[in-house]
Short mmCIF file of C-alpha atoms and ligand atoms in Angstrom, two decimals:
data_model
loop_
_atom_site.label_atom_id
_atom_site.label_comp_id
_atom_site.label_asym_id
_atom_site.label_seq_id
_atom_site.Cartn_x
_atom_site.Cartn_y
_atom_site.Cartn_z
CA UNK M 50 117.84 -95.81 -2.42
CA UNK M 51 118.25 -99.42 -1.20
CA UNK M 52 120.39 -101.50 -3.99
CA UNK M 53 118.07 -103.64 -5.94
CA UNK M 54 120.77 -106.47 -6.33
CA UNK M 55 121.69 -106.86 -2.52
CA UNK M 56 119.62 -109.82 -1.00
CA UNK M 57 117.18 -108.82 1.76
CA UNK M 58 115.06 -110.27 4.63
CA UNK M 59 112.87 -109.64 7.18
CA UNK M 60 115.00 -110.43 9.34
CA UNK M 61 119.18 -111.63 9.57
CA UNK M 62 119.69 -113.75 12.87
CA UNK M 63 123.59 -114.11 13.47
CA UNK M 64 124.11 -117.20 15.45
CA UNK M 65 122.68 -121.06 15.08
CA UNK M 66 122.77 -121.85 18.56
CA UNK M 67 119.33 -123.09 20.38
CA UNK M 68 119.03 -118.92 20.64
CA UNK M 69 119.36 -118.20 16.93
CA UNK M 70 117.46 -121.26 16.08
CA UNK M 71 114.57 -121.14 18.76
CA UNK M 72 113.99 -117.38 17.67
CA UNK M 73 113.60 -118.35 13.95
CA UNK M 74 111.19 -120.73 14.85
CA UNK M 75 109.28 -118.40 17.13
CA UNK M 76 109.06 -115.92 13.94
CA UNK M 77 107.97 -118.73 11.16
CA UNK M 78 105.20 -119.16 13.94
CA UNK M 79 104.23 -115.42 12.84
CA UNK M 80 104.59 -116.33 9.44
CA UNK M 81 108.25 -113.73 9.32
CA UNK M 82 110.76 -114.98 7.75
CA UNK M 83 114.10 -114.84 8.89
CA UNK M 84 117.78 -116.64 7.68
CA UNK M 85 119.95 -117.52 10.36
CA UNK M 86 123.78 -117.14 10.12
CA UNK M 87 126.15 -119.29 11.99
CA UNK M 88 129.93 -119.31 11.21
CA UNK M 89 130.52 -123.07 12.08
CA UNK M 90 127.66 -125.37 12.14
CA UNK M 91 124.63 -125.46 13.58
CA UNK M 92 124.92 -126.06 17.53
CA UNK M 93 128.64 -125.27 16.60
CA UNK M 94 128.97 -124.72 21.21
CA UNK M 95 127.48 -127.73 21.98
CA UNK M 96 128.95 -129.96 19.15
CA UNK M 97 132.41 -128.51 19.15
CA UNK M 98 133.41 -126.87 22.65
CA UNK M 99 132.81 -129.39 25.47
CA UNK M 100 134.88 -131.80 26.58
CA UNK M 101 134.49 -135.64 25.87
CA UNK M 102 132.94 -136.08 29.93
CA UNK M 103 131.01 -132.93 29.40
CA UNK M 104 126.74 -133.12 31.09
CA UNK M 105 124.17 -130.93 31.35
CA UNK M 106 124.45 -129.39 35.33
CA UNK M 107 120.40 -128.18 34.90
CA UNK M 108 118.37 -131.50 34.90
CA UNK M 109 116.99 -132.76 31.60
CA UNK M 110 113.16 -131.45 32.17
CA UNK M 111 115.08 -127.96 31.53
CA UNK M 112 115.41 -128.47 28.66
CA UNK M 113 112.55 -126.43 26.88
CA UNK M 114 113.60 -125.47 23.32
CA UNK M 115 109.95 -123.59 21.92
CA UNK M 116 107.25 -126.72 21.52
CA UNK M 117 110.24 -129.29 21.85
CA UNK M 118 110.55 -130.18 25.65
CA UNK M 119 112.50 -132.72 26.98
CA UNK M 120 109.87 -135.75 27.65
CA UNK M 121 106.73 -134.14 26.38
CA UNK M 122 107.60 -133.09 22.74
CA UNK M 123 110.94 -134.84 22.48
CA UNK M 124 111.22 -138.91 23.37
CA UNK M 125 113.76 -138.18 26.58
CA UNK M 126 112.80 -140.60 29.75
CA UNK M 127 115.01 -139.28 32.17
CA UNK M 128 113.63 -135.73 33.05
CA UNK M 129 115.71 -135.70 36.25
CA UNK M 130 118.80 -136.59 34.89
CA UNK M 131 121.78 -134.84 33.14
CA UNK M 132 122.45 -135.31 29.59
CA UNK M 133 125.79 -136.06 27.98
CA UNK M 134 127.54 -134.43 25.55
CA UNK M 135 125.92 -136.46 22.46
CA UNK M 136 122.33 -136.90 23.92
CA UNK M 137 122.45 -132.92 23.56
CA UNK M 138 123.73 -132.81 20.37
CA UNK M 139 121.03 -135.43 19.49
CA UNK M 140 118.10 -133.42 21.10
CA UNK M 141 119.01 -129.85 19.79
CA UNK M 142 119.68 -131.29 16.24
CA UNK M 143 116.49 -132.80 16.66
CA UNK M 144 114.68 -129.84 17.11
CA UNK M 145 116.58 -128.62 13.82
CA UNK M 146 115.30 -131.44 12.02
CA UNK M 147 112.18 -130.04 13.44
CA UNK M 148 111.56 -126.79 12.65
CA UNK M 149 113.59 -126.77 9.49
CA UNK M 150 115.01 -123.00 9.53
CA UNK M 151 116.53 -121.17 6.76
CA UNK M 152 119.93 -121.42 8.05
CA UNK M 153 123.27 -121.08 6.34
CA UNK M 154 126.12 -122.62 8.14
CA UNK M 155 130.25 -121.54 7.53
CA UNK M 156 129.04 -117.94 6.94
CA UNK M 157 130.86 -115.57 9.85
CA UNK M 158 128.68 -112.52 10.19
CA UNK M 159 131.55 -109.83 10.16
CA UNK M 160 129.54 -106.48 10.13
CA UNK M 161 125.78 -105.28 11.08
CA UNK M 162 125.11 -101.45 10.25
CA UNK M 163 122.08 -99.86 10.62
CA UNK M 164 121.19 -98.46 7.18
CA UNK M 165 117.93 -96.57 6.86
CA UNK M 166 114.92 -98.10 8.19
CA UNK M 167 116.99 -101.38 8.44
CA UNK M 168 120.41 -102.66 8.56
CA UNK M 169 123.37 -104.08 6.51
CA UNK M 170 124.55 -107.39 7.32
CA UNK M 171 128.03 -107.97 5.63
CA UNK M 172 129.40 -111.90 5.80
CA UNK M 173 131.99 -113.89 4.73
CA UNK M 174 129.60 -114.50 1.59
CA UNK M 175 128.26 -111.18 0.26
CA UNK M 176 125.74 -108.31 1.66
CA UNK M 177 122.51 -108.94 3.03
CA UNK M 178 119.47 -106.25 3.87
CA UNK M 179 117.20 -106.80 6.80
CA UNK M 180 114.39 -104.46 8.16
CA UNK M 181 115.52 -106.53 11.70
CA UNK M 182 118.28 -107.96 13.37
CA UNK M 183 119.13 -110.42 16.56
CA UNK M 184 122.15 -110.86 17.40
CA UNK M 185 122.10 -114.47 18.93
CA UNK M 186 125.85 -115.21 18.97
CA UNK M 187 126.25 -116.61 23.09
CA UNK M 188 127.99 -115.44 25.52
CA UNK M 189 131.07 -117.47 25.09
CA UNK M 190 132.71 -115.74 22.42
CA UNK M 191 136.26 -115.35 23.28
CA UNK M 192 137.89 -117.28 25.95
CA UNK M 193 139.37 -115.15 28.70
CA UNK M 194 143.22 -115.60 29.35
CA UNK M 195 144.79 -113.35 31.48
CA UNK M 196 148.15 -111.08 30.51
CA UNK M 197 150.48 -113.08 32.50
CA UNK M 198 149.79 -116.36 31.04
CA UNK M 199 152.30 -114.98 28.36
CA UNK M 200 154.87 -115.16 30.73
CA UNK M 201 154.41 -118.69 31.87
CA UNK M 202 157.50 -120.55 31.04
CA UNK M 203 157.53 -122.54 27.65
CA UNK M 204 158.37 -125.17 29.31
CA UNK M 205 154.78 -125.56 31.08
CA UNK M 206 151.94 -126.68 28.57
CA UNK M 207 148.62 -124.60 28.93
CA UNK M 208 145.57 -124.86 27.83
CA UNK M 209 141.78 -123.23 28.05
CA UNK M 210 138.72 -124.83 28.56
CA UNK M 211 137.24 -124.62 25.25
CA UNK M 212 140.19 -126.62 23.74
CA UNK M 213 140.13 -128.84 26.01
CA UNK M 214 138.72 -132.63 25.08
CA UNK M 215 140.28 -135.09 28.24
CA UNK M 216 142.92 -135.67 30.10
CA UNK M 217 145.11 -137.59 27.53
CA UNK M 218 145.79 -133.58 26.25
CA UNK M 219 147.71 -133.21 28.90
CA UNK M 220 151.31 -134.06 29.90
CA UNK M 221 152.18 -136.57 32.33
CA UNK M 222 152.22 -134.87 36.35
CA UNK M 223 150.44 -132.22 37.93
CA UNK M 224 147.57 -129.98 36.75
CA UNK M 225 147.17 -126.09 37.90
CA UNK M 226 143.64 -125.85 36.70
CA UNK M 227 142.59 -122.03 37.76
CA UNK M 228 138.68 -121.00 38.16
CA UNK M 229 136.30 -122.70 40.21
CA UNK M 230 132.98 -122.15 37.83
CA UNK M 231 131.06 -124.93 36.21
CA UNK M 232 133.64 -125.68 34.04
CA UNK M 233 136.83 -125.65 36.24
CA UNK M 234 135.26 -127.89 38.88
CA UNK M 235 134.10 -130.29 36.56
CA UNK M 236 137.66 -130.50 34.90
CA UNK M 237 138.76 -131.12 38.22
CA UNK M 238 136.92 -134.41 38.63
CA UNK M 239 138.25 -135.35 35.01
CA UNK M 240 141.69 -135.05 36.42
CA UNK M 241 141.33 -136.65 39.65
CA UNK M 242 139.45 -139.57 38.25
CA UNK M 243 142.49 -140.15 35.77
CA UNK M 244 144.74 -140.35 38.86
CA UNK M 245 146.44 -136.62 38.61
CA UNK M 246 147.69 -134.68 40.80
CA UNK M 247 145.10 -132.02 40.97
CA UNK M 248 145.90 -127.89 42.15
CA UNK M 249 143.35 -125.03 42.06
CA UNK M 250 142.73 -121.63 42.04
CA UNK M 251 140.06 -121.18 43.69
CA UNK M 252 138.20 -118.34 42.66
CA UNK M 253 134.88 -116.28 44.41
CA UNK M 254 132.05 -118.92 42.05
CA UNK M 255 129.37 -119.75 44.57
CA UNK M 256 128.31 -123.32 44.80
CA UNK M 257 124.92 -125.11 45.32
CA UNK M 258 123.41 -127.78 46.65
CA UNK M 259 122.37 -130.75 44.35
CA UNK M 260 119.82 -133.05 45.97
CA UNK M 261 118.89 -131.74 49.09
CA UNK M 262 115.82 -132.71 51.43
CA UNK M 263 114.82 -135.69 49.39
CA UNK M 264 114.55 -133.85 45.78
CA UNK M 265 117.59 -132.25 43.79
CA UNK M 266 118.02 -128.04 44.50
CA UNK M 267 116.73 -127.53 41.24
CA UNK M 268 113.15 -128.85 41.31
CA UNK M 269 112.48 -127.01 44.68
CA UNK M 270 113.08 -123.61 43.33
CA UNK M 271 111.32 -124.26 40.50
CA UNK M 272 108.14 -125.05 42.46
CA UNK M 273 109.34 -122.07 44.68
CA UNK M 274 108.75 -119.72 41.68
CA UNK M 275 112.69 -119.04 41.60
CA UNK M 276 112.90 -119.74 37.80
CA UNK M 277 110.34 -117.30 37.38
CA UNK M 278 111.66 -114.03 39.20
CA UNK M 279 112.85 -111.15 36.36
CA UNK M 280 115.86 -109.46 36.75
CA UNK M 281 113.70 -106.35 37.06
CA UNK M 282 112.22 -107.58 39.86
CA UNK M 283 115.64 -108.94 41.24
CA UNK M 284 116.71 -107.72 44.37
CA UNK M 285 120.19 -107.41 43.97
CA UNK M 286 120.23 -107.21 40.06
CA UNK M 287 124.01 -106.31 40.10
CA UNK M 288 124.77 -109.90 41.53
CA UNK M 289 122.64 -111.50 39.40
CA UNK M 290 123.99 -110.14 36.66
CA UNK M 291 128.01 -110.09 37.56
CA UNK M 292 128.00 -113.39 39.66
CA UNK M 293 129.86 -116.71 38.29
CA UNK M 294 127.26 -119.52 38.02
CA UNK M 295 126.67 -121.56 40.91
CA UNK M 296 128.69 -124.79 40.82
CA UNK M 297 127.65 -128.38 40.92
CA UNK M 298 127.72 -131.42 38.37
CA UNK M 299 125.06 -133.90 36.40
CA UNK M 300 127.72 -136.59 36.23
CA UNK M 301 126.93 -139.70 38.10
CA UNK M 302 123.09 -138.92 37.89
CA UNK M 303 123.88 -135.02 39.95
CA UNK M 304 126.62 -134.42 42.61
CA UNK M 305 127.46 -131.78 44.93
CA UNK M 306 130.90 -130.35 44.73
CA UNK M 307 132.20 -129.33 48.18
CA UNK M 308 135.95 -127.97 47.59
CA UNK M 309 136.71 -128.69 50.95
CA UNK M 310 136.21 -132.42 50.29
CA UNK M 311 137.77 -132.43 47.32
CA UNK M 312 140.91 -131.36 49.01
CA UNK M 313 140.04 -134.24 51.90
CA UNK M 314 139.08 -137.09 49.75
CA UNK M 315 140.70 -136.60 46.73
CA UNK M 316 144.25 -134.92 47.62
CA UNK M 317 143.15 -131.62 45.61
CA UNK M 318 145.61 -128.46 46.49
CA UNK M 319 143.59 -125.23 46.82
CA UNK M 320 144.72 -121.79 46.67
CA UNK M 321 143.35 -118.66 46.71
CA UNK M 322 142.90 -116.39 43.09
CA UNK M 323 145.75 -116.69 40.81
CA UNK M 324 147.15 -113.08 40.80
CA UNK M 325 150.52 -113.57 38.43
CA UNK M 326 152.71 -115.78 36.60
CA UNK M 327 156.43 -115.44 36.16
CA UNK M 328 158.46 -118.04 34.40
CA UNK M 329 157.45 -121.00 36.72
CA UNK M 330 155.99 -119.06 39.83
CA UNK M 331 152.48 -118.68 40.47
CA UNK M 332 151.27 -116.24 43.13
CA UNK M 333 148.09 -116.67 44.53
CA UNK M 334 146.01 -113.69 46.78
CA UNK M 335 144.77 -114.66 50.12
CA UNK M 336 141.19 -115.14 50.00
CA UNK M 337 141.13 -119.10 49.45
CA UNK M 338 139.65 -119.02 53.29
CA UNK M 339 137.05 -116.57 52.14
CA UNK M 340 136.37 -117.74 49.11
CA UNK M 341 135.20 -121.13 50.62
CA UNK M 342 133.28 -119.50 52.77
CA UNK M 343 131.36 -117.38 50.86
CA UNK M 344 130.69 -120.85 48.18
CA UNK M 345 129.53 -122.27 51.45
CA UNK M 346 127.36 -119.07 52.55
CA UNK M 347 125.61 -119.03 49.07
CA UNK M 348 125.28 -123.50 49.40
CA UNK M 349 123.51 -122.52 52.46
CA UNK M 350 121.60 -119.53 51.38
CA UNK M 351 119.95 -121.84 48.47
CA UNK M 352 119.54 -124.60 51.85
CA UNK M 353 117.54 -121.87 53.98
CA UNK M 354 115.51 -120.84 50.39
CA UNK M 355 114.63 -124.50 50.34
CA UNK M 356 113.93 -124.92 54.36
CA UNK M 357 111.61 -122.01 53.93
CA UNK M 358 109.26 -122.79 50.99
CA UNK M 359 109.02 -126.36 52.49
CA UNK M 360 107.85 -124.68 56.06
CA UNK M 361 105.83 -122.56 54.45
CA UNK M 362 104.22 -125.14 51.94
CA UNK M 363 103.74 -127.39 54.75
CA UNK M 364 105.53 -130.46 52.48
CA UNK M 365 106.31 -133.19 54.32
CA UNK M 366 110.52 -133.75 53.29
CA UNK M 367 113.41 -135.63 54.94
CA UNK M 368 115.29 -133.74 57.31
CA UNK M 369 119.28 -133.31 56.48
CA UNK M 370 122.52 -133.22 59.12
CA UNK M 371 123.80 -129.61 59.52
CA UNK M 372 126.49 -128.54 57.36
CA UNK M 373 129.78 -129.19 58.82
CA UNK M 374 133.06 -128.15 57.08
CA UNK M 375 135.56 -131.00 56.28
CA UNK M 376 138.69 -129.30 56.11
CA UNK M 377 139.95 -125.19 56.94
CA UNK M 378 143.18 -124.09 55.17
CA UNK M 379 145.96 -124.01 57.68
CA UNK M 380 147.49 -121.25 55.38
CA UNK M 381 147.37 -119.47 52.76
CA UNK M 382 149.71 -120.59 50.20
CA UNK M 383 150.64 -117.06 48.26
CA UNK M 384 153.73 -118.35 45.81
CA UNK M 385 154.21 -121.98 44.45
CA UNK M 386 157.07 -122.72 42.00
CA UNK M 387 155.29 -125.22 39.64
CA UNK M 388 158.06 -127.21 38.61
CA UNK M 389 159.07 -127.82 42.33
CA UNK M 390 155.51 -128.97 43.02
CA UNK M 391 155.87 -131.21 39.64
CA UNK M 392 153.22 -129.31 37.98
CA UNK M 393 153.54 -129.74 33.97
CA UNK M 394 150.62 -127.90 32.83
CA UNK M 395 148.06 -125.00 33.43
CA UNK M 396 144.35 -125.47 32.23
CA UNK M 397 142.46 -121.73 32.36
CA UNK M 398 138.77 -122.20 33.31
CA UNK M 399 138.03 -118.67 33.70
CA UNK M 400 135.49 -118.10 31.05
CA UNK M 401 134.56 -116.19 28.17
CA UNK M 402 133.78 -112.82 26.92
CA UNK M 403 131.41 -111.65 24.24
CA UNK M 404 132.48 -110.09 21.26
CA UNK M 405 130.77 -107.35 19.65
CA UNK M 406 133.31 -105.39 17.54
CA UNK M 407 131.50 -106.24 14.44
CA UNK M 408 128.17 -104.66 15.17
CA UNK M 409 128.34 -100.68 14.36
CA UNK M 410 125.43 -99.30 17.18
CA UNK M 411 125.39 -97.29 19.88
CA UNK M 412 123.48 -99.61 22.42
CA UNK M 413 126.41 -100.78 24.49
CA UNK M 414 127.51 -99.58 27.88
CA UNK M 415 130.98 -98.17 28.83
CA UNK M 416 132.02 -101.86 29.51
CA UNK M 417 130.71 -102.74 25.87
CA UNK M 418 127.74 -104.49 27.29
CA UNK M 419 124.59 -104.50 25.64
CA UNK M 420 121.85 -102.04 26.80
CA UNK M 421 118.56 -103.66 26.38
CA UNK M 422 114.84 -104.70 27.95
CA UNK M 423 113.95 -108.21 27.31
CA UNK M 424 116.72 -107.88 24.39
CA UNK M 425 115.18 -105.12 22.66
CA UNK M 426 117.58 -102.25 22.21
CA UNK M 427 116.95 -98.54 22.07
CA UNK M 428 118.37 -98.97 17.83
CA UNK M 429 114.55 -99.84 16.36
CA UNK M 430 115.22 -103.38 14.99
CA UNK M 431 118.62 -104.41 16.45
CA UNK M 432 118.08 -107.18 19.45
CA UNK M 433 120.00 -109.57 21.76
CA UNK M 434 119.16 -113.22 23.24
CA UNK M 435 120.75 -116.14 24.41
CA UNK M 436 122.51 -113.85 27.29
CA UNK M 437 121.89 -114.38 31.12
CA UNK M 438 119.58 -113.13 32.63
CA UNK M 439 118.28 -111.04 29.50
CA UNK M 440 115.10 -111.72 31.56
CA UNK M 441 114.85 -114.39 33.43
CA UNK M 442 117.59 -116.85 35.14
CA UNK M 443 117.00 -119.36 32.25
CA UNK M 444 117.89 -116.71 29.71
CA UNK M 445 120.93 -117.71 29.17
CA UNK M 446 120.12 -121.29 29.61
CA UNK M 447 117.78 -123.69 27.96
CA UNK M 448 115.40 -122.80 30.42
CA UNK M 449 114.32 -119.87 29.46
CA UNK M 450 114.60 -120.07 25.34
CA UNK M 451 110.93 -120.97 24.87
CA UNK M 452 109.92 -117.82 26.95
CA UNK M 453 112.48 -115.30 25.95
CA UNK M 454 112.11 -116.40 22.23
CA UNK M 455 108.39 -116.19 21.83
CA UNK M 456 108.53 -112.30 23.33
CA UNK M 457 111.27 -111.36 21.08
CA UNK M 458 108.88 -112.56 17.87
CA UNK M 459 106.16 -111.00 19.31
CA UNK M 460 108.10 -107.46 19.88
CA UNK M 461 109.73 -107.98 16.09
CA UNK M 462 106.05 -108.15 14.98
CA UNK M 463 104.80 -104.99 16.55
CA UNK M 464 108.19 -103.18 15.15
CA UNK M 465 107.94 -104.85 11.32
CA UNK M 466 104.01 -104.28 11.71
CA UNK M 467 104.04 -100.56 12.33
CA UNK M 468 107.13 -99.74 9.83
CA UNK M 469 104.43 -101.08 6.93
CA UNK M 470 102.51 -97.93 6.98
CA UNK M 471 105.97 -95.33 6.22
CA UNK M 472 107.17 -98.33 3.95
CA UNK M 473 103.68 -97.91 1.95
CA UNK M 474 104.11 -93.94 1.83
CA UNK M 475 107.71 -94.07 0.71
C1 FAD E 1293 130.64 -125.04 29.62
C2 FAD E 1293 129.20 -124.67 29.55
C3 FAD E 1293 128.24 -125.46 30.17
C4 FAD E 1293 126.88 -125.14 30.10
N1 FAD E 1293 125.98 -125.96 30.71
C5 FAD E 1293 124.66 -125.66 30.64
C6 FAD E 1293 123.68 -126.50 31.26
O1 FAD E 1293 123.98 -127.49 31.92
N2 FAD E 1293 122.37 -126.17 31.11
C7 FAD E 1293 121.95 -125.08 30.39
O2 FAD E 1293 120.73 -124.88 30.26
N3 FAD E 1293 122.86 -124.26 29.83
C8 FAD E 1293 124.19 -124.52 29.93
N4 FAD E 1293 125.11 -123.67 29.35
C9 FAD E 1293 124.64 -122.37 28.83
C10 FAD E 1293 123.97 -122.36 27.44
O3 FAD E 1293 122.87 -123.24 27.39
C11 FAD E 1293 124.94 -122.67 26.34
O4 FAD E 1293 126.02 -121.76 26.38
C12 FAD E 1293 124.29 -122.60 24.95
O5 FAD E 1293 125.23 -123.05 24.00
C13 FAD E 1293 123.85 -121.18 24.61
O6 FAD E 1293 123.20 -121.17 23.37
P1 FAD E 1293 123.22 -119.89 22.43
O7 FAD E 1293 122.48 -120.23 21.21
O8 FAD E 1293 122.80 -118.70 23.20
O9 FAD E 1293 124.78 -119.65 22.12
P2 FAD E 1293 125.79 -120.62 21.37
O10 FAD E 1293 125.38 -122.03 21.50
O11 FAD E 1293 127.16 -120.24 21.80
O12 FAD E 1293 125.56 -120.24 19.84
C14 FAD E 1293 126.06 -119.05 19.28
C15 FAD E 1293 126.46 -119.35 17.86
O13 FAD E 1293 126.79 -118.12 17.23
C16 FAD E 1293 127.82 -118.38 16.29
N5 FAD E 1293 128.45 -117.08 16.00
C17 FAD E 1293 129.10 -116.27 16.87
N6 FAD E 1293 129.50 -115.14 16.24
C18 FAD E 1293 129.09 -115.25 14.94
C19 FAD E 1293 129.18 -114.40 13.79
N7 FAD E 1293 129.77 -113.20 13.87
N8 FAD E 1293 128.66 -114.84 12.62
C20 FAD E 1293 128.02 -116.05 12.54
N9 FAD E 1293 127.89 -116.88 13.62
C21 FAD E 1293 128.41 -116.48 14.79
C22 FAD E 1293 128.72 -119.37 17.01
O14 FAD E 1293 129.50 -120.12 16.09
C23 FAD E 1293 127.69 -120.23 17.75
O15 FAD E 1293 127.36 -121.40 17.05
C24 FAD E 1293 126.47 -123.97 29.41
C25 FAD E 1293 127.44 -123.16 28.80
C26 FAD E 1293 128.78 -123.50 28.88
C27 FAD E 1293 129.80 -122.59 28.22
#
């Protein structure tokens, strides 16, 4: 028998992120009610792990939190630019102020059960019962630093992205920054804007074209349907769902980021991977050559994607210059002693890792991923969202919150809907 005394709802959602916070609203919609837990404060990501510089890479008319798009719902005038770190702090808390949810912030959700018909959600402040739970908590749980940065000498200073704020962290001389996603390449720029000596580790990240053939990369796959394509429908769904996000940047009003001119123009040092540390040597695979030229092969994938759609359309766009390759490593650099090369400091930008210790279900994978379609699990009540492609390319995104937030409600009103009946027989 369920303890009279323990609180209970509808439904617990653990995370007050746009996920946690869109999927609430999409449930008050269908008159459920729901509390949302969130161990920091609300929009804690946003608010709290970006650095000062920090802008959206996806244009502004993205952003498509549920009835509260940029532009239409929400006063933004600049649908094709990027917003900084404070305009999207401002826009997401709007939609707070919006929709009002039952949320209670500086409560860490530390264990989900399934108990009965419905779970147990224990927190920092007591026991909950829910007939349903999401599990809205990101992607970007636990930053990933490999073994060996423990045996980076003391004397270097090291950092990871999610600490970091701007450049002014960072001892004076050179920078190893190490992962070429979003976030590494736009540290980059930080660093060589301040007038730092900049290395990298370039890793396999594809890249992407910003504005190409008169309109930015973005706004032609969107009219090419590209947004829309599920990852059941994907045809390499393994890629989609393993690949580092294509890089680029919003700053400046959108930029392309060509590594190869980063090394020209702004005296950037690339090497391959980073493989080990020891004391003050780095070593570095190999594959710098190849991993340029497979960010170039995917750049010029998304080009031919573009080319196509605009052939087939019959749209009348400017015509660009063939891509041409601005610089070719002469070697590949496989060891580097980092005090030699006057480099004071190591900033990790090679992401994050989910963490899902705390939720007691079998619906993970032998890599602890979670099994689901659309974010429904095979546990009856227990679902995920906020991750990448959980459907859709914008899943993970503000892209595709609207969409993936108003199916979730929907399937947690079929499942609360036909437990009524065995409730009403108990
Ligand atoms: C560097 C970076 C740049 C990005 N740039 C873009 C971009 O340009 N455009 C775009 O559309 N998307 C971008 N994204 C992706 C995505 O939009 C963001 O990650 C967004 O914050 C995801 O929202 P979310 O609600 O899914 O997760 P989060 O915002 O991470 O929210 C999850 C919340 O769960 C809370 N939480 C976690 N565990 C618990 C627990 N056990 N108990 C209680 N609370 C818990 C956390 O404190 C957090 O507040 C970017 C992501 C990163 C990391």
């Amino acid at each position: 028998m369920k303890d009279t005394q323990t609180p209970h709802v509808p439904v617990a959602i653990v995370g007050g992120g746009q996920a946690g916070l869109s999927t609430a609203y999409c449930l008050r919609q269908k008159g459920i009610d729901s509390i949302v837990f969130e161990r920091h404060e609300k929009f804690h990501s946003w608010r709290n792990n970006r650095w000062d510089s920090f802008c959206l890479v996806t244009p502004n008319w993205q952003c498509r939190l549920p009835d509260f798009h940029y532009g239409r719902d929400y006063g933004g005038t600049d649908p094709d630019g990027f917003m900084l770190k404070d305009e999207i702090t401002a826009y997401v808390d709007a939609f707070a102020e919006k929709t009002r949810p039952d949320l209670l912030e500086h409560v860490d959700v530390t264990r989900v059960t399934p108990d009965g018909d419905g779970f147990t959600v224990e927190t920092s402040i007591g026991t909950w019962t829910c007939d349903q739970v999401v599990i809205a908590t990101g992607g970007y749980d636990t930053p990933i630093e490999p073994s060996y940065a423990a045996k980076l000498s003391p004397d270097i200073f090291q950092m990871h992205s999610v600490d970091y704020r701007n450049v002014g962290q960072f001892p004076e001389g050179g920078v190893l920054i190490v992962g070429t996603g979003q976030s590494g390449v736009q540290l980059m720029e930080d660093f060589t804007r301040a007038g730092r000596d900049v290395h990298l580790a370039v890793g396999p990240a594809p890249r992407s074209p910003r504005r190409y053939r008169g309109r930015d990369a973005t706004d032609w796959l969107h009219d090419a349907g590209h947004y829309e394509i599920t990852i059941a429908e994907h045809p390499d769904p393994v890629k989609a769902l393993t690949q580092t996000n294509h890089y680029m940047s919003g700053r400046d009003g959108g930029k392309e980021i060509d590594l190869r001119r980063a090394c020209v123009e702004d005296s950037v040092e690339l090497y391959g991977s980073l493989a080990d540390m020891d004391g003050t040597t780095a070593r570095f695979l190999p594959d710098l050559r190849q991993n340029l030229d497979d960010a170039d092969r995917s750049y010029l994938g998304i080009r031919r994607q573009i080319d196509a759609f605009i052939a087939q359309q019959g749209i009348d766009a400017p015509e660009e210059p063939p891509f041409a390759k601005v610089w070719e490593p002469a070697e590949e650099r496989t060891e580097v002693d980092l005090a030699a090369a006057g480099i004071t400091s190591v900033l990790w930008a090679i992401g994050f890792r989910p963490d899902y210790s705390w939720i007691d279900a079998d619906v993970f994978d032998a890599r602890g991923k979670p099994v689901f379609d659309r974010g429904v699990t095979a546990q009856p009540g227990l679902h995920f969202i906020g991750l990448g492609w959980l459907n859709t390319w914008g899943s993970g995104r503000f892209l595709g919150i609207e969409e993936d937030s108003r199916y979730l409600a929907d399937r947690i009103a079929e499942q609360l809907a036909a437990a009524v009946p065995q409730a009403c027989h108990a």
